[in-house]
XYZ file of C-alpha atoms in Angstrom:
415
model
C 78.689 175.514 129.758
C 79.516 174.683 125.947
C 81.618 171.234 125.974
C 83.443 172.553 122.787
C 85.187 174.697 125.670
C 85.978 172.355 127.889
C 88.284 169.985 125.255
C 89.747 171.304 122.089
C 91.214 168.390 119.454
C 94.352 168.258 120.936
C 93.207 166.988 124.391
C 92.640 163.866 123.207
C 94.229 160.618 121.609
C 94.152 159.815 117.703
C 91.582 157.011 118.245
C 89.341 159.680 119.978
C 89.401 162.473 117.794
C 86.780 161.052 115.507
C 84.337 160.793 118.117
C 85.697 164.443 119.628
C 84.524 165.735 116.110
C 81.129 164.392 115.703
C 80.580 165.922 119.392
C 81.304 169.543 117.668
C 79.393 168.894 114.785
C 76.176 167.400 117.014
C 77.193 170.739 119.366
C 76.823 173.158 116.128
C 73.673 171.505 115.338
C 71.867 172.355 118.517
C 69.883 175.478 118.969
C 71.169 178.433 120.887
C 69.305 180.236 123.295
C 67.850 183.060 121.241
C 66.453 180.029 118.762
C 65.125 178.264 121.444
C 63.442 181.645 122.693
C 61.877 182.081 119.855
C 60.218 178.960 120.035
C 58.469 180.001 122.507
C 56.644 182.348 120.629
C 54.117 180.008 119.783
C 53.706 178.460 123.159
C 50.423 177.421 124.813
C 50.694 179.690 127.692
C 49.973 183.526 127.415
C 52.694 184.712 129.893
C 54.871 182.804 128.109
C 54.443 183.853 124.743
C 54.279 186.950 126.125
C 57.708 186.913 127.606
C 58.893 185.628 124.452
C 57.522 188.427 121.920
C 58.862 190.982 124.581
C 62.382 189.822 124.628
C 62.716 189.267 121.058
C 61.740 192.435 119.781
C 65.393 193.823 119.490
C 66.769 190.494 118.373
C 64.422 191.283 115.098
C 66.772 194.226 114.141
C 70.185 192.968 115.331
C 69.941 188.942 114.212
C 67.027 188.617 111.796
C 68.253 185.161 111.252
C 67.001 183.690 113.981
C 63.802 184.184 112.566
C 64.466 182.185 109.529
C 64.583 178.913 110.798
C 62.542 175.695 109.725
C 61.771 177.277 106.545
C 60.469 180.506 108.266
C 58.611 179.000 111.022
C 58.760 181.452 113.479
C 57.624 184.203 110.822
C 54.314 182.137 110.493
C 54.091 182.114 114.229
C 54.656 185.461 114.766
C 52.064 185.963 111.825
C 49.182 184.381 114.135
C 50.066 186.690 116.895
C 48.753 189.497 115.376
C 45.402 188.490 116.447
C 46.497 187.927 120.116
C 46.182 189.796 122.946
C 47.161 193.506 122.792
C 50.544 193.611 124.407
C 51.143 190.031 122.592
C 50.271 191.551 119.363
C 52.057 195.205 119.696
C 55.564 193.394 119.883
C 54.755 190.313 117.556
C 53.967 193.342 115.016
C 56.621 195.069 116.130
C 58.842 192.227 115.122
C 57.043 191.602 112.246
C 57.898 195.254 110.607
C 61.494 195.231 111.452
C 62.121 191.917 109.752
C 60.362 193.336 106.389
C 63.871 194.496 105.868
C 64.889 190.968 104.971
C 63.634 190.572 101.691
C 62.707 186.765 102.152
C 61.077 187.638 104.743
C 59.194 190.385 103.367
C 57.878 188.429 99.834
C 57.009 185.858 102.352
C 54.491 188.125 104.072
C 53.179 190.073 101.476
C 52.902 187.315 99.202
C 50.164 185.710 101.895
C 46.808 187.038 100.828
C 45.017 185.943 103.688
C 47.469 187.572 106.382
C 47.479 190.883 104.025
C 43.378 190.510 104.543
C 43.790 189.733 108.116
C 45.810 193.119 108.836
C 42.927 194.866 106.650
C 40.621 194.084 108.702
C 42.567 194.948 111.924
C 42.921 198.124 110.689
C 39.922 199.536 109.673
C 38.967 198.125 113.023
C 37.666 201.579 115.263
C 38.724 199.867 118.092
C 42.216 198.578 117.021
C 44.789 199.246 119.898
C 47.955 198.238 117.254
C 46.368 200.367 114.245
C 49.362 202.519 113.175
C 51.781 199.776 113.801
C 49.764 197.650 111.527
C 49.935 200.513 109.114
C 53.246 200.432 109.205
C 53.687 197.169 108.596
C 51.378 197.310 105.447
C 53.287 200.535 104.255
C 56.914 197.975 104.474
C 54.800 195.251 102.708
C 54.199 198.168 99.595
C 58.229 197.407 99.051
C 57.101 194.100 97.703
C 55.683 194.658 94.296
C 53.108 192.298 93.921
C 51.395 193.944 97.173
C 49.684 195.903 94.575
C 47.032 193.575 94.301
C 45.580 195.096 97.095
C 43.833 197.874 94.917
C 41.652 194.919 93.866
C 41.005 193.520 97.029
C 37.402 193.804 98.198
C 36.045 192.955 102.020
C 32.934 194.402 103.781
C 33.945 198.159 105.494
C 32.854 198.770 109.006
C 29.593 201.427 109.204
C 31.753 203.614 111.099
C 33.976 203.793 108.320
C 30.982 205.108 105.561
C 33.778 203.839 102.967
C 32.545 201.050 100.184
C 33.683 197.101 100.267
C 37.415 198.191 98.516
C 40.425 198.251 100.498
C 42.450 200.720 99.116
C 38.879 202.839 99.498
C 38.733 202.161 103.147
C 42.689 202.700 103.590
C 42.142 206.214 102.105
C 39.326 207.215 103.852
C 40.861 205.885 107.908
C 44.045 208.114 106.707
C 41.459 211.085 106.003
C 39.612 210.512 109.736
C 42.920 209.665 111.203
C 44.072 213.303 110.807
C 42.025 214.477 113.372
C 41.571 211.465 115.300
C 37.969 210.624 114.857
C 37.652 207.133 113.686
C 40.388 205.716 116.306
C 41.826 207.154 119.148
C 44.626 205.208 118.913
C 45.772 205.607 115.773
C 46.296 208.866 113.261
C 47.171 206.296 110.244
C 50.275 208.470 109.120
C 51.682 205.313 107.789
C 49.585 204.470 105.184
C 50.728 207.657 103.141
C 54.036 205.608 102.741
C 51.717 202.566 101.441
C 49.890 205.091 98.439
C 53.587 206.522 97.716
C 54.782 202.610 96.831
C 51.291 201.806 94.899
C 52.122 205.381 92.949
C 55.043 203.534 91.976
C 52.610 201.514 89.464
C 50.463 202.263 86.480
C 47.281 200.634 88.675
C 48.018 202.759 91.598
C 48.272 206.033 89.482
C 45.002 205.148 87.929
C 43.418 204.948 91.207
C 44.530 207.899 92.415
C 43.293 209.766 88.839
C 40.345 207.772 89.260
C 36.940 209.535 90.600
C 35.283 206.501 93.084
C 31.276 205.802 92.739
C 30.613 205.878 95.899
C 31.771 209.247 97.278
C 31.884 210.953 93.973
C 35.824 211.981 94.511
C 38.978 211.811 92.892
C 41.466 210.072 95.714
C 44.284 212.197 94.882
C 42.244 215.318 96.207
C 41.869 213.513 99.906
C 45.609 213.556 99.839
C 46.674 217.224 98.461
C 45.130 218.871 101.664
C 47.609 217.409 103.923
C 50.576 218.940 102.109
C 50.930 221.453 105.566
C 50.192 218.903 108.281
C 51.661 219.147 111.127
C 52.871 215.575 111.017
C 56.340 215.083 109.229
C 55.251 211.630 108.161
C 52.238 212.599 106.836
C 53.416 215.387 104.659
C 55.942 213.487 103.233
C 54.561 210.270 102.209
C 51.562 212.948 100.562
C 54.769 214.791 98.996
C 55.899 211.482 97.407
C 52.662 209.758 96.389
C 51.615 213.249 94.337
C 55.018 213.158 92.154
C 54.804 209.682 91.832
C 51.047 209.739 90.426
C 52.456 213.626 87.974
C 54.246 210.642 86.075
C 51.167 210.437 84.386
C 51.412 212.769 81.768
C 48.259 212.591 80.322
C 46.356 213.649 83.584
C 48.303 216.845 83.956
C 45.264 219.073 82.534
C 43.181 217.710 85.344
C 46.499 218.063 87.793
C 46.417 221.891 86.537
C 42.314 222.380 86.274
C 41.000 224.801 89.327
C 37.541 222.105 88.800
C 39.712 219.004 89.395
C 42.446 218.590 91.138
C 44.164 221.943 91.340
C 47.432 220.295 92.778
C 49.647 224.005 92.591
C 48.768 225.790 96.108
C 49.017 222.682 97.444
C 52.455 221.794 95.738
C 53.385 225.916 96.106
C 52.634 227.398 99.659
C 54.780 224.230 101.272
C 57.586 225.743 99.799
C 56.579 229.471 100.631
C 58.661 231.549 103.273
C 57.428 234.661 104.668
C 58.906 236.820 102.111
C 58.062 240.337 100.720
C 57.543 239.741 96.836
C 57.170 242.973 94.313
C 53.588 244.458 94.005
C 53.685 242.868 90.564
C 54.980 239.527 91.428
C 52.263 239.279 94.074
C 49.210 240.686 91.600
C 49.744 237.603 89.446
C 50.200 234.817 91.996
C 47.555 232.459 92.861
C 45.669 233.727 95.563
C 45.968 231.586 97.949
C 49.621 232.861 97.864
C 48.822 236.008 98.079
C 48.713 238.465 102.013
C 50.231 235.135 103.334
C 50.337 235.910 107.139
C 54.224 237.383 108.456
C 54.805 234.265 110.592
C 54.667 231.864 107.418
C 57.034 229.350 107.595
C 57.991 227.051 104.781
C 58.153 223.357 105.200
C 60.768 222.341 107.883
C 61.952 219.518 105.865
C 64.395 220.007 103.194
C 63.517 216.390 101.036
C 59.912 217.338 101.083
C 60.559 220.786 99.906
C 62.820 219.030 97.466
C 59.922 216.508 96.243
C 57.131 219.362 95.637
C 59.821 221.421 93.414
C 60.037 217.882 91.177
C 56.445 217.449 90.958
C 56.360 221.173 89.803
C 59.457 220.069 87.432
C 57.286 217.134 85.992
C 54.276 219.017 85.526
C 56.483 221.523 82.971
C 56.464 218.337 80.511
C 53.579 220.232 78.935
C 53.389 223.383 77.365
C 49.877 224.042 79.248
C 52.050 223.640 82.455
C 55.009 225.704 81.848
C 52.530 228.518 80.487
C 50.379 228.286 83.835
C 53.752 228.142 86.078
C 55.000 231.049 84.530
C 51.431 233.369 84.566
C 51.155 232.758 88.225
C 54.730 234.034 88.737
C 55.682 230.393 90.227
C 59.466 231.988 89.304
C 60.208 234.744 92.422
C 58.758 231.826 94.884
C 61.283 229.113 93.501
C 63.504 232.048 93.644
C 63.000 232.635 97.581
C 63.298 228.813 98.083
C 66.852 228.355 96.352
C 67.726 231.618 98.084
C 66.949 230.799 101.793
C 66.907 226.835 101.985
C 70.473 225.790 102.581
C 70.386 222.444 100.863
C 72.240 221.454 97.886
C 69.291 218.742 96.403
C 66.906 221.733 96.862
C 69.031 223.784 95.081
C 69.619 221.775 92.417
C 66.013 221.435 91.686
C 65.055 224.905 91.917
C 67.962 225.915 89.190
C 66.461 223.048 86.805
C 62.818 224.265 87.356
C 63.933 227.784 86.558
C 66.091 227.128 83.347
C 63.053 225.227 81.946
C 60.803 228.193 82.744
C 63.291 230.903 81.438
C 63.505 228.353 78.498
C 62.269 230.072 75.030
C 59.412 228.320 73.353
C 59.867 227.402 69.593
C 60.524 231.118 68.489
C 58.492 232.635 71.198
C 60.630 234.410 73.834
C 58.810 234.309 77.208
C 61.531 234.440 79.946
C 60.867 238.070 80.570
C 61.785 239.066 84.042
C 63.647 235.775 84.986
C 67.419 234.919 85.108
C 69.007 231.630 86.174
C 69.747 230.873 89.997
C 73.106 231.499 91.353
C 74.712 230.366 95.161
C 75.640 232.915 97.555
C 77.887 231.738 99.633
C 76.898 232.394 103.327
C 79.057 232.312 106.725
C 78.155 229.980 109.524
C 77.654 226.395 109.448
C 75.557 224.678 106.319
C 71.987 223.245 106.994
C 71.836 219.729 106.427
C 69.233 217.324 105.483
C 67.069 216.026 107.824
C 66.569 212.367 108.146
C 64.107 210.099 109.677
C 65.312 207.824 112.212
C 63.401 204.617 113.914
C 63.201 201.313 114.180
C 62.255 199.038 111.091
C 62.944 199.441 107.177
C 59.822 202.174 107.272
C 62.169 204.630 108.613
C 64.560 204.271 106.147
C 65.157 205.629 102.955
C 66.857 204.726 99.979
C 70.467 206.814 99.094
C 70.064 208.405 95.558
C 73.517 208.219 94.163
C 75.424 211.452 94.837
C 76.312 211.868 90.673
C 72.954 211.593 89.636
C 71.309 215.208 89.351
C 68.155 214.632 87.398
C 66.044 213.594 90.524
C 62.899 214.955 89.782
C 62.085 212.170 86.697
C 62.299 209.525 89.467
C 59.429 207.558 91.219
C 59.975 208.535 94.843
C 60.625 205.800 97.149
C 59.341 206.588 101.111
């Protein structure tokens, strides 16, 4: 029982209330329970430290604080546990990604570049229980700026891998194996699309991904474009994100637009297809991969990744090359469909700006033939609304856009 709650001040004389209050003050000082749990996390004994981890996983979300003591202390525990035994491990990285959310916290871990290399290597690990937990602790790490050293960090690659001695190589090629499962059965790697969304976020990571590699011979960006209709939500939309945030460079659109190179629009366009009847001539000038789509075509599910590929289509009309293209392949009546059957006002909002940009007249040269702006219809029944991803940790969430801003689709994407 706490003492403090056995007296209070008034219990006792004026000569003793001096010594009353340095008893609450030494009382205040001592650790409570949940600190002195997580002491135990670095305890000699495995059942122990096991016990500890396990109990303290939901304490990471609801009192982060506890974590903080003695300069971080426990963090740098919980940082060795990693290595542990599995179930050890599993919650210590558990812990470990919720408390990324604390931005102390997180510098403090991504700023370590030998516990960044130690999770590097425990991922490309084919045997890794903890693999996509570990990738999503690397993709929360991304949120850290300076984590974008990692696109120089180098460190042997397993020969299961067949990647080169780069990290951000090997970290692209386990997310292509990890679609199918091949590489680890215990992982898929979904994750690490969030972690090449943040790098997008900087000049070096855009280069990268514009970058062909020596030792396959291949451009990154096109490992990632193919997964633009994967069945996993996660997947598609860290892909979504880390393709508009790499269109921000302007110079690379050619290659964005070239069939040869990267050929980003049926990968940016049949996410956003329905199963729609277009007019004979609508359809003749499509690409045609968008053409005789199958009846039971379904556009993507998710209304913000739907949203992102129409602003990656809006940032590739900064060139004159790219409006020309969108509007040859009759990108208009599909945009058209989309604002016309997805109930969300973002999505809206971005297929109306696409459009007027399109039906826009260039310098004398009248070429909106065929198009007219977007209008609402209103419909009866109760509104779609945007989907979000729950979970636990900060990689779940994502950051509000403010409600008066409209011009979304000139904004790095943050996953």
């Amino acid at each position: 029982m706490d003492p403090s709650k056995i007296l209070s001040g008034d219990d006792v004389d004026v000569e003793g209330r001096g010594e009353f209050t340095n008893l609450q003050q030494h009382l205040r000082k001592m650790p409570t329970e949940l600190e002195q749990l997580v002491d135990f996390v670095s305890h000699g004994n495995t059942q122990v430290r096991q016990l500890a981890v396990e109990n303290l996983v939901p304490y990471s979300l609801t009192d982060p604080a506890i974590f903080k003591t003695n300069q971080l202390l426990p963090v740098k525990d919980l940082k060795l546990l990693v290595r542990d035994y599995e179930k050890i491990a599993h919650d210590a990285t558990t812990i470990l990604i919720n408390l990324t959310s604390d931005r102390e916290i997180l510098e403090s871990l991504a700023s370590d570049k030998e516990f960044v290399k130690t999770l590097l290597g425990r991922v490309t690990n084919p045997s890794e229980p903890n693999a996509n937990l570990i990738s999503m602790l690397l993709a929360n790490l991304a949120k850290y700026d300076e984590l974008k050293d990692i696109l120089t960090v180098s460190a042997p690659a397993p020969k299961e891998l067949a990647s080169n001695n780069k990290a951000i190589d090997q970290l692209l090629d386990l997310f292509v194996k990890g679609a199918d499962g091949t590489y680890n059965k215990a992982a898929d790697f979904d994750y690490l699309s969030y972690l090449f969304a943040d790098l997008a976020k900087h000049k070096e990571g855009r280069q990268y991904f514009l970058t062909k590699q020596e030792y396959d011979g291949v451009v990154p960006l096109t490992k990632l474009v193919v997964f633009t209709e994967h069945k996993s939500d996660i997947r598609r939309k860290g892909v979504a994100s880390t393709i508009k945030n790499v269109a921000f460079e302007i110079d690379s659109h050619p290659s964005f637009l070239d069939e040869d190179e990267i050929n980003i629009l049926p990968y940016l366009l049949l996410p956003i297809t329905g199963n729609e009847e277009f007019t004979e001539e609508e359809s003749v000038s499509m690409l045609p991969d968008l053409q005789l789509l199958p009846p039971d075509k379904r556009r993507d599910s998710d209304p913000s990744i739907i949203q992102t590929h129409i602003e990656t289509l809006m940032l590739l009309t900064t060139t004159r090359q790219g409006r020309d293209l969108m509007r040859e392949i009759k990108v208009y009546p599909i945009v058209r469909e989309t604002h016309l059957h997805v109930e969300h006002d973002e999505v809206r909002d971005a297929c109306e700006r696409l459009v007027q940009v399109l039906m826009r007249d260039e310098e004398g040269e009248e070429v909106g033939e065929g198009m007219k702006a977007l209008e609402r219809i209103p419909r009866t029944g109760k509104p779609s609304h945007p989907q979000i991803a729950h979970g636990a940790g900060s990689w779940a969430k994502q950051d509000v856009e403010d409600d008066d801003d409209d011009d979304d689709d000139d904004k790095i994407v943050e996953v």
